[in-house]
Coordinates of C-alpha atoms in Angstrom, one line a residue:
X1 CA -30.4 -4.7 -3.8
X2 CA -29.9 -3.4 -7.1
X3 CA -27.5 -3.1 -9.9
X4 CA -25.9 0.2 -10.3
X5 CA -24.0 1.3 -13.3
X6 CA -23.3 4.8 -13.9
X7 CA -23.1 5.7 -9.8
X8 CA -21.0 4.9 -6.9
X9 CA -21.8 5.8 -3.6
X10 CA -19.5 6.1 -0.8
X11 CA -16.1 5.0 -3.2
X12 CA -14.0 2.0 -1.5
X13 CA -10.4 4.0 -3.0
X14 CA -9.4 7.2 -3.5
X15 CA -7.6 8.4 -6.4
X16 CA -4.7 8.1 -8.3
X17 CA -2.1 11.5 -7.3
X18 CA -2.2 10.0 -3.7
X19 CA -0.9 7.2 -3.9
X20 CA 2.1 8.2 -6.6
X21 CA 2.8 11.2 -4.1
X22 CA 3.1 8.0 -1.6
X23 CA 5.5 6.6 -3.9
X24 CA 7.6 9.3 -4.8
X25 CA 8.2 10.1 -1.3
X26 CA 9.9 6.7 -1.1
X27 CA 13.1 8.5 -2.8
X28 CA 15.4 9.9 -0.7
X29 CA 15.9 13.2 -0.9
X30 CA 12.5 13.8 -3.2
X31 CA 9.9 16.5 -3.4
X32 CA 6.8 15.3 -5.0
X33 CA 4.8 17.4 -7.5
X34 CA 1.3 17.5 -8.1
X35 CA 0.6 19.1 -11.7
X36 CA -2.6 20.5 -11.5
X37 CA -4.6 22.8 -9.3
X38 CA -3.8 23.9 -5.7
X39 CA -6.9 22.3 -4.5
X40 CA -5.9 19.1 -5.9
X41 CA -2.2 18.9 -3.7
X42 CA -3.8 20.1 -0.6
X43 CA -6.2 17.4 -0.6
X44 CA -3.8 14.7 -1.3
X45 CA -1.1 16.3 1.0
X46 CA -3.9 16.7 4.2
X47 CA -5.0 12.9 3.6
X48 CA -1.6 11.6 3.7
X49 CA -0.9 14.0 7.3
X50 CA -4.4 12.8 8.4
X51 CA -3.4 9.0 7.9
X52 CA 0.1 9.1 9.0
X53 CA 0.3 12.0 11.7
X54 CA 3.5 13.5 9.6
X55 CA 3.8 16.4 7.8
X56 CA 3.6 15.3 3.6
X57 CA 5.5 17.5 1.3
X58 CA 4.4 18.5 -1.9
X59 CA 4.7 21.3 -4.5
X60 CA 2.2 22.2 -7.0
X61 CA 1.9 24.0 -10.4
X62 CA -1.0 25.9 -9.3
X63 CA -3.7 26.1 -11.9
X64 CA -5.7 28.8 -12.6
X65 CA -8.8 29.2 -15.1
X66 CA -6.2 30.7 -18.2
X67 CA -4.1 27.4 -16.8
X68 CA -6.8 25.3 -18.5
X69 CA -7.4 27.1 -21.2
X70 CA -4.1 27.6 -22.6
X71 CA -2.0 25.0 -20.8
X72 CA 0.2 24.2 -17.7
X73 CA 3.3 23.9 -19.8
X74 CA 5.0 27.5 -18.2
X75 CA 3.5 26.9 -14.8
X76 CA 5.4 23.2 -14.8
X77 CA 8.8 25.2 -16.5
X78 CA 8.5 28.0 -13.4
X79 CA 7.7 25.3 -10.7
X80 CA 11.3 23.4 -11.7
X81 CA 12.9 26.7 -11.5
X82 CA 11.5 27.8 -8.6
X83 CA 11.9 23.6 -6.6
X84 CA 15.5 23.9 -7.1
X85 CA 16.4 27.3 -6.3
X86 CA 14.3 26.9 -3.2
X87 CA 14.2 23.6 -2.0
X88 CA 17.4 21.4 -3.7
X89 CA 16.2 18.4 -4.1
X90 CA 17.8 15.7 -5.5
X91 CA 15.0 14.9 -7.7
X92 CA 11.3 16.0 -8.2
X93 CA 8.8 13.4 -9.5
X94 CA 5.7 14.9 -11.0
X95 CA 2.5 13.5 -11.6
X96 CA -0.2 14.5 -13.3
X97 CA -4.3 15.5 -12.4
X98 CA -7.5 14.8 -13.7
X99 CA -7.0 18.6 -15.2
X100 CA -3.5 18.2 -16.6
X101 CA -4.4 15.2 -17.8
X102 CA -8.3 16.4 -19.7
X103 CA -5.7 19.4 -21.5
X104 CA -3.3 16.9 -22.6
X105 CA 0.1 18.1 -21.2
X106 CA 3.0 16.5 -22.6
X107 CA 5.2 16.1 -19.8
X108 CA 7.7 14.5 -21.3
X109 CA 8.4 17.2 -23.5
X110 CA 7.9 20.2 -21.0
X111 CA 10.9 18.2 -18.8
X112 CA 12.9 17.4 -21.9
X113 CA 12.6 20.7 -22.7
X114 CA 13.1 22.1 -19.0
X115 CA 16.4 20.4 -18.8
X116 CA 17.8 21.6 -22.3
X117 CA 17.1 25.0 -20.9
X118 CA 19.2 24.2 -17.9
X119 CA 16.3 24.6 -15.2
X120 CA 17.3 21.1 -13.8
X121 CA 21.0 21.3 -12.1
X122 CA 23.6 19.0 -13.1
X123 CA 23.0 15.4 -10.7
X124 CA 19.5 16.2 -10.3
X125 CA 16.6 14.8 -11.8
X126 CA 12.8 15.1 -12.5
X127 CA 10.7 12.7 -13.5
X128 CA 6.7 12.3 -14.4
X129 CA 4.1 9.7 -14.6
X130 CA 0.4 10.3 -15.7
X131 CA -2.1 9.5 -13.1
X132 CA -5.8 10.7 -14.4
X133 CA -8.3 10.4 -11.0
X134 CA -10.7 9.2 -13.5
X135 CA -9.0 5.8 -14.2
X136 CA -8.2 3.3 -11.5
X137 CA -7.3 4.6 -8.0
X138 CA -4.8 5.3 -5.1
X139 CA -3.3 1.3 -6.0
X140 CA -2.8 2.4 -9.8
X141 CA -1.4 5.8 -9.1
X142 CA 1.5 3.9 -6.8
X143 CA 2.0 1.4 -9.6
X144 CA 2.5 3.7 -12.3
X145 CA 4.9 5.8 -9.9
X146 CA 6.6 2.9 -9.1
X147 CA 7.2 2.3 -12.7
X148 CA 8.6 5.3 -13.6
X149 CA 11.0 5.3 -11.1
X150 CA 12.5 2.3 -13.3
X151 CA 11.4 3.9 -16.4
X152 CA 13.6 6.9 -15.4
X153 CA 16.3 5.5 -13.6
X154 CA 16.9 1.7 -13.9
X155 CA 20.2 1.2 -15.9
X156 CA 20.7 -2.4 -17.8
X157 CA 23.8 -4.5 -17.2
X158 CA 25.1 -7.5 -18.8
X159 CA 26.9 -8.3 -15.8
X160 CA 24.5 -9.3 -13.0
X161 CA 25.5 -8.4 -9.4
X162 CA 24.6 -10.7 -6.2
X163 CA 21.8 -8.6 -5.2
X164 CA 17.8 -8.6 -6.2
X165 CA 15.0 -6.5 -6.3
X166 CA 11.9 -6.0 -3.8
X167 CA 9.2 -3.9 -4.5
X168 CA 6.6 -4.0 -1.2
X169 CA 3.5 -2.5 -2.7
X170 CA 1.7 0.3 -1.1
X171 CA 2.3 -0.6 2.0
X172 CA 3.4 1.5 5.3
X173 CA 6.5 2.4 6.6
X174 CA 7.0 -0.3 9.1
X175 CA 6.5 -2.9 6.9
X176 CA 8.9 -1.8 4.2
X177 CA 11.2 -1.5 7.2
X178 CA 10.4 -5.1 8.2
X179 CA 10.7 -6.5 4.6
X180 CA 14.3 -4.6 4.8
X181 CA 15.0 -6.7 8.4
X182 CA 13.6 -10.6 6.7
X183 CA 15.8 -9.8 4.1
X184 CA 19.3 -9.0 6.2
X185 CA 18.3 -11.0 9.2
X186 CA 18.6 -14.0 5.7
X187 CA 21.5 -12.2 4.8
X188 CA 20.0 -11.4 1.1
X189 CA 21.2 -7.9 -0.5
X190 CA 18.7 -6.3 -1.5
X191 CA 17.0 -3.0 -3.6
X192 CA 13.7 -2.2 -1.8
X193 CA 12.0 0.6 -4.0
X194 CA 9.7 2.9 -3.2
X195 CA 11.1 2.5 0.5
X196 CA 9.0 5.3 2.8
X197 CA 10.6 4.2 6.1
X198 CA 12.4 6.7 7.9
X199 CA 10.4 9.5 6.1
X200 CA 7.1 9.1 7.3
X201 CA 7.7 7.3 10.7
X202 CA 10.7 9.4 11.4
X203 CA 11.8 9.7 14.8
X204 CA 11.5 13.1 16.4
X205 CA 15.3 14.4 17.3
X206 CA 14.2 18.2 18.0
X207 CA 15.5 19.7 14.8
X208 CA 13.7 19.7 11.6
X209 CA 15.1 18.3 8.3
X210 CA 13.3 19.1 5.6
X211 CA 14.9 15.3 3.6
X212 CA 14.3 12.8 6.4
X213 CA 17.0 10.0 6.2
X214 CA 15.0 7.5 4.3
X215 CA 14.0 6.3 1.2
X216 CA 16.0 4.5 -1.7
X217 CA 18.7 6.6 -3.0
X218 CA 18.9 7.5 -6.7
X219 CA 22.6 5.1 -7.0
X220 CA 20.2 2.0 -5.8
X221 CA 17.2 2.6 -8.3
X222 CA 20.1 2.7 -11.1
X223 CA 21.5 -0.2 -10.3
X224 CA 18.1 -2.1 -9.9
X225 CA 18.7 -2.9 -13.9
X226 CA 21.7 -5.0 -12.7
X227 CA 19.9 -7.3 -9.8
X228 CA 20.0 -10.8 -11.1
X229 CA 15.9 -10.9 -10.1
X230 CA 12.8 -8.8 -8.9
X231 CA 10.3 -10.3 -5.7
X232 CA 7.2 -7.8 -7.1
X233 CA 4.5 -8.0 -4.0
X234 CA 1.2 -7.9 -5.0
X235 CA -0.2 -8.2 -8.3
X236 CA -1.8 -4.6 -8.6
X237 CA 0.4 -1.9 -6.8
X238 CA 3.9 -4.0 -7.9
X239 CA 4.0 -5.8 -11.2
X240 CA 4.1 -3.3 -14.0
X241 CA 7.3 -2.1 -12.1
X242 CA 9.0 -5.5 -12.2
X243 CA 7.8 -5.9 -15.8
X244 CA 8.9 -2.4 -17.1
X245 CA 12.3 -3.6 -15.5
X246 CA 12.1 -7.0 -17.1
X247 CA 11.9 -5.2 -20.7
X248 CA 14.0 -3.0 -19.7
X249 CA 16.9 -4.2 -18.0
X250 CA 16.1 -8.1 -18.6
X251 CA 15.6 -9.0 -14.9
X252 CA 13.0 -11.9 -14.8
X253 CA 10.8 -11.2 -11.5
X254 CA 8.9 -13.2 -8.8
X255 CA 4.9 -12.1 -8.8
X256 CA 3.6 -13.0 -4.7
X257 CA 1.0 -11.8 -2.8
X258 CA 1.8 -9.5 -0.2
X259 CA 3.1 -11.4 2.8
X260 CA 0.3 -10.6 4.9
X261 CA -0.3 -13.8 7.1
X262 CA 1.1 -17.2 7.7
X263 CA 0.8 -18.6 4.0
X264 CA 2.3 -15.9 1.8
X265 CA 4.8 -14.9 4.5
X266 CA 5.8 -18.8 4.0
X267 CA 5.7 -18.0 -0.3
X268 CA 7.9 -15.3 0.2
X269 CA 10.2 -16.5 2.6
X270 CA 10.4 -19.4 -0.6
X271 CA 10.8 -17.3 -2.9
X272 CA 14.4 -15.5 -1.1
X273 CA 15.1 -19.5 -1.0
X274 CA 14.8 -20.3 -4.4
X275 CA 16.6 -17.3 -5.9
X276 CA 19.1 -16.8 -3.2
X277 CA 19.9 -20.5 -2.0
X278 CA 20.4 -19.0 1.8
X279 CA 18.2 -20.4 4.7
X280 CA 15.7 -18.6 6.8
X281 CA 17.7 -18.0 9.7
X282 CA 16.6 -19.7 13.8
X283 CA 15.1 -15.7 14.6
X284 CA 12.8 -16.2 11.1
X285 CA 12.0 -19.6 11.9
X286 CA 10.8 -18.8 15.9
X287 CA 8.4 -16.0 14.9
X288 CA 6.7 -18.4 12.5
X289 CA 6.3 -21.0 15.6
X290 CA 4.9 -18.6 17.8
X291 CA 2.4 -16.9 15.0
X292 CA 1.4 -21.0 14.7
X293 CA 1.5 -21.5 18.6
X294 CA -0.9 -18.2 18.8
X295 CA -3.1 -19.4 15.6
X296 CA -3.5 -22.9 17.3
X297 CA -4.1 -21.4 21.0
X298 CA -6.7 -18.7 20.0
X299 CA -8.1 -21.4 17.3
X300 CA -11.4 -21.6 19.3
X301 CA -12.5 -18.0 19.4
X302 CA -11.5 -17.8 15.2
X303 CA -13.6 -20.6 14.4
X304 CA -16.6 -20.4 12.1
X305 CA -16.7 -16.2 12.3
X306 CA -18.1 -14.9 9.2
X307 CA -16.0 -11.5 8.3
X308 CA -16.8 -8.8 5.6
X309 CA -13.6 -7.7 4.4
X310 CA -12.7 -4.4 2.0
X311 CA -9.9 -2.1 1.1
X312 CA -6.9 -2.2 -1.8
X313 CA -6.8 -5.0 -3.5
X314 CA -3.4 -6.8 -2.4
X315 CA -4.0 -6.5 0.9
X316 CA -7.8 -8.0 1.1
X317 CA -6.3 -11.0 -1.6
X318 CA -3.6 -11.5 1.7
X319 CA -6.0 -10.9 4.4
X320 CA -8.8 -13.1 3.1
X321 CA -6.2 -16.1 3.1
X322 CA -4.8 -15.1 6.6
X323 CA -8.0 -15.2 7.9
X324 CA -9.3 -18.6 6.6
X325 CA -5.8 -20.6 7.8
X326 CA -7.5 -19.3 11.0
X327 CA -10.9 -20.9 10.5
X328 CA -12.9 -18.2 10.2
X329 CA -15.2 -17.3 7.0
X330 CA -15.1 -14.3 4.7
X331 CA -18.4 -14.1 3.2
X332 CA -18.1 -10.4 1.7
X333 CA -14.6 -9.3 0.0
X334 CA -14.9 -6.2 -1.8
X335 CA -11.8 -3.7 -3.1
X336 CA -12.8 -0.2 -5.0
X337 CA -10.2 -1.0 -7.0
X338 CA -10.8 -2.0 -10.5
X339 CA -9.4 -5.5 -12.3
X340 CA -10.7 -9.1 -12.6
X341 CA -7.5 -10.9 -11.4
X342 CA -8.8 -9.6 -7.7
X343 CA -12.2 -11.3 -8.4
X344 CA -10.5 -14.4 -9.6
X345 CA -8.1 -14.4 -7.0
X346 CA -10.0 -14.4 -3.8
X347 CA -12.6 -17.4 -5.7
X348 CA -9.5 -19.4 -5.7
X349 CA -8.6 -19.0 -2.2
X350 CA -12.6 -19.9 -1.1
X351 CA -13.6 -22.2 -3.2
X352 CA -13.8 -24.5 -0.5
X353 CA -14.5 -22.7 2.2
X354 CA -17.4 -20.0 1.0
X355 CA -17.9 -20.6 -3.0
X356 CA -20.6 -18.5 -2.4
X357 CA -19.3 -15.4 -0.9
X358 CA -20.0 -12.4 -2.6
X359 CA -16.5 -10.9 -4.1
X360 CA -16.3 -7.9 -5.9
X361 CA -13.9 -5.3 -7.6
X362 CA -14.8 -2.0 -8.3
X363 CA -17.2 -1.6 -6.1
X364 CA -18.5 0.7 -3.1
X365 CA -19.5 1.0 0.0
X366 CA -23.1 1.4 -0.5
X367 CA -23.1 -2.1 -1.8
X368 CA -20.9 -3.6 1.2
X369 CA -23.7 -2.1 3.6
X370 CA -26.2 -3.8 1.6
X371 CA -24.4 -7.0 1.3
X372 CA -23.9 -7.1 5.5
X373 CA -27.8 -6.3 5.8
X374 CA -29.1 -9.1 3.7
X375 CA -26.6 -11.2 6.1
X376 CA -25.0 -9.8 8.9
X377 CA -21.0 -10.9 9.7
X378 CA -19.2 -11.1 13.2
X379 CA -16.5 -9.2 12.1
X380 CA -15.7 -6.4 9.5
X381 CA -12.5 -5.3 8.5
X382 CA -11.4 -2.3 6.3
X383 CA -9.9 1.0 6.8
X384 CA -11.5 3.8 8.7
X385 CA -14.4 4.8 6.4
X386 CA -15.8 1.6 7.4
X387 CA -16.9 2.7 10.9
X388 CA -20.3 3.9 9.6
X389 CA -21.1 0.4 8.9
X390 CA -20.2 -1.2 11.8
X391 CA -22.1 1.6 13.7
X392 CA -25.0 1.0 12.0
X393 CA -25.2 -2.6 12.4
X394 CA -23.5 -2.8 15.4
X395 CA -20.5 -4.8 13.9
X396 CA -16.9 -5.3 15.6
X397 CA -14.7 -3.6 13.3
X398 CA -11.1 -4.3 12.6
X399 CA -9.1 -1.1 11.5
X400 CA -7.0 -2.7 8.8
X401 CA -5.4 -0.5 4.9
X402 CA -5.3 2.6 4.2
X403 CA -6.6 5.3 5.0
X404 CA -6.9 5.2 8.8
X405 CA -8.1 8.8 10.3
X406 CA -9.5 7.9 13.4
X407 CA -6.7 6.3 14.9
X408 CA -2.9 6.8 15.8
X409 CA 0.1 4.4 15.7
X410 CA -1.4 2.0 13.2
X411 CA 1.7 2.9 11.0
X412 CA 4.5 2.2 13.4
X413 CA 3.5 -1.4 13.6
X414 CA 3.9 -4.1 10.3
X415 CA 1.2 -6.1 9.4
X416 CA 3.8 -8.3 7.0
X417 CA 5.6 -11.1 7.7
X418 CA 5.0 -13.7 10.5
X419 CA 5.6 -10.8 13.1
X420 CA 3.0 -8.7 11.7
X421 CA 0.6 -11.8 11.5
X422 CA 1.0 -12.1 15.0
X423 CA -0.1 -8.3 15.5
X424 CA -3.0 -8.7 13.0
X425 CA -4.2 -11.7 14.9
X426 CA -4.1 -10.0 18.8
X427 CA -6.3 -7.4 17.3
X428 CA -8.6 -9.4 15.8
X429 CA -8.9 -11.4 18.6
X430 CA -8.9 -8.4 21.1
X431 CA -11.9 -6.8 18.9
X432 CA -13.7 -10.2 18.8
X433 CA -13.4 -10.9 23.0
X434 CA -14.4 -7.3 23.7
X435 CA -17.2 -7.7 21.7
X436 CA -18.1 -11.0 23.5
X437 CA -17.5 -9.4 27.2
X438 CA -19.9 -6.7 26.1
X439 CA -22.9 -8.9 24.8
X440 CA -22.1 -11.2 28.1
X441 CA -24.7 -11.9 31.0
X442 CA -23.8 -11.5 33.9
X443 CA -23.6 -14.4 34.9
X444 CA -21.4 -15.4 31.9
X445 CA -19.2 -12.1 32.5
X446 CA -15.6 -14.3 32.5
X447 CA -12.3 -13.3 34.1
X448 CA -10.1 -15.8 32.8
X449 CA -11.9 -16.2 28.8

């Protein structure tokens, strides 16, 4: 193995316009739009459709070469003229390219100026965020969305209503629609932003609406800067949301890890406790005995596994504690996702179970192969570009983040909460026994396991 400094192979993220198109579909009634080239849209539109079989809808300003030379001001002015005459959206969220961004457009003028012209109707809205593919990744480009949608719309109150904020993280559908059902099942009001459910999982009713039913509505992300607190999951795709808010709007947040597992399902479920006073309610409270009648159960077959783990940063922080309250032992944690706090993070969580494991941020997959061959895991989780590895050293792999390409249904079916723990730990388990009826003699080929 060597150190690399100037090259990645094989990337562990994707970049920043796809996951602040993810975001901005969590509006209701939004079109996304990509300002930059065509190319650059039809990428981040096909990888969205690819990962959650649904048609992603975006508009774009449509480079060209005199684009770069002289500007994408008039292509952005004509887009908003063109979205709302067309289309009628409620309100369009730009974001920017690694082109857009290299000439220097200054969005907020061109929409300042776009509105002052009248191209934006009356009640509608557009707003921007700069996401340059050459800085962070898919994680960052959701964050920054996510705080321009309080940037933009978030109105402070001196009077605090009964209600708080949750912002989910990149996450799927299904588990910002399972966040919404902890939080009424406890009877908490609650402000999930972005909030994709119902617009990428929606059901199929024969007739086509071009504005599914979901996402937060414009009236909720205004009065977000009236919640008396904000739950902000996941350190890297939540937090500079809940702080712009905080400056803004003076609503003090709640920083947890994304409630992936039994632990920080627990944290959360605190957390509504602490700021809300209410009680988990009998429905909460059985789903976390049967996740800990299935972790003590299937104990046995968890116990001792070593598991090489990648993917976005929140979600390996979450999974790599899930998977050592089951006994098993991540030895390689790696996210392609830049930012120390990750590295320090997962050290925390195995200092006494693997002080040794190699953790890194910003890293690739290149390295992760080399990592498994100098000593080989029973398990490796991570999202479907993974499969190359475990085919190469023969690996049980664990679909598990974003993106997955090869598979279907993955994003009807949470991975949060004590439910989704549950689901997390029957595929892991079912990955880990197939493995073991495969590799059985035949004499040791089990019925009952």
């Amino acid at each position: 193995m060597a150190e690399r400094s100037a090259l990645t192979i094989n990337p562990a993220k994707t970049c920043q316009p796809i996951g602040a198109l993810y975001a901005a579909l969590g509006i209701h009634e939004c079109l996304p739009h990509s300002h930059g080239s065509q190319g650059c849209c039809a990428y981040h539109r096909s990888h969205l459709t690819r990962h959650y079989k649904e048609p992603v809808m975006a508009a774009t300003s449509s480079f060209t070469e005199g684009t770069a030379v002289f500007g994408g001001g008039a292509n952005l002015r004509q887009a908003i003229k063109n979205i709302f005459q067309i289309y009628k959206p409620r309100v369009v969220a730009v974001h920017t390219t690694c082109l857009s961004e290299t000439i220097g457009d200054d969005l907020s003028s061109l929409i300042a100026k776009a509105k002052d012209d009248g191209l934006i109707p009356e009640g509608s809205f557009v707003m921007h965020t700069n996401t340059p593919s050459y800085v962070g990744s898919h994680v960052t480009g959701f964050s920054n969305m996510t705080r321009s949608m309080v940037n933009y719309f978030a109105e402070p109150a001196k009077q605090k209503k009964g209600q708080i904020n949750v912002i989910p993280g990149f996450v799927e559908p299904s588990d910002m629609r399972h966040i919404k059902m902890l939080l009424n099942e406890m009877g908490v009001k609650a402000v999930v932003f972005p909030d994709t459910s119902d617009v990428l999982d929606a059901p199929q009713t024969g007739s086509h609406r071009f504005y599914p039913k979901g996402g937060v509505t414009v009236e909720a992300l205004k009065s977000t800067g009236s919640s008396k607190k904000t739950i902000a999951m996941g350190s890297f795709a939540s937090e500079a949301a809940a702080q712009a808010l905080m400056v803004k709007a003076d609503v003090p947040y709640d920083l947890i890890d994304l409630p992936i597992g039994i632990a920080a399902t627990d944290r959360f479920m605190q957390s509504l406790m602490d700021i809300t006073g209410k009680e988990p309610s009998e429905r909460i409270l059985d789903d976390r005995g049967r996740l800990v009648d299935m972790m003590t159960d299937n104990q046995q077959y968890f116990y001792g596994k070593k598991v090489a783990v990648f993917g976005d940063p929140d979600h390996v922080i979450s999974m790599t504690e899930f998977l050592v309250s089951m006994d098993m032992i991540p030895i390689h944690i790696l996210t392609g996702t830049p930012g120390k706090r990750f590295e320090q993070r997962i050290r925390e969580i195995l200092k006494d179970v693997a002080p040794d494991a190699r953790v890194k941020a910003a890293g690739d997959l290149f390295e992760l192969h080399q990592w498994i061959k100098a000593e080989p895991v029973d398990l490796l989780m991570g999202n479907t570009y993974g499969k190359h590895i475990a085919r190469a050293e023969d690996v049980p792999f664990v679909r598990f983040g974003f993106p997955i390409l090869d598979r279907v249904g993955h994003s009807y079916f949470p991975v949060v909460g004590y439910r989704g723990a549950m689901h997390l730990m029957e595929k892991i388990l079912g990955v880990l026994l197939d493995r073991k009826d495969r590799d059985a003699a035949e004499e040791n080929f089990e019925l009952i396991m």
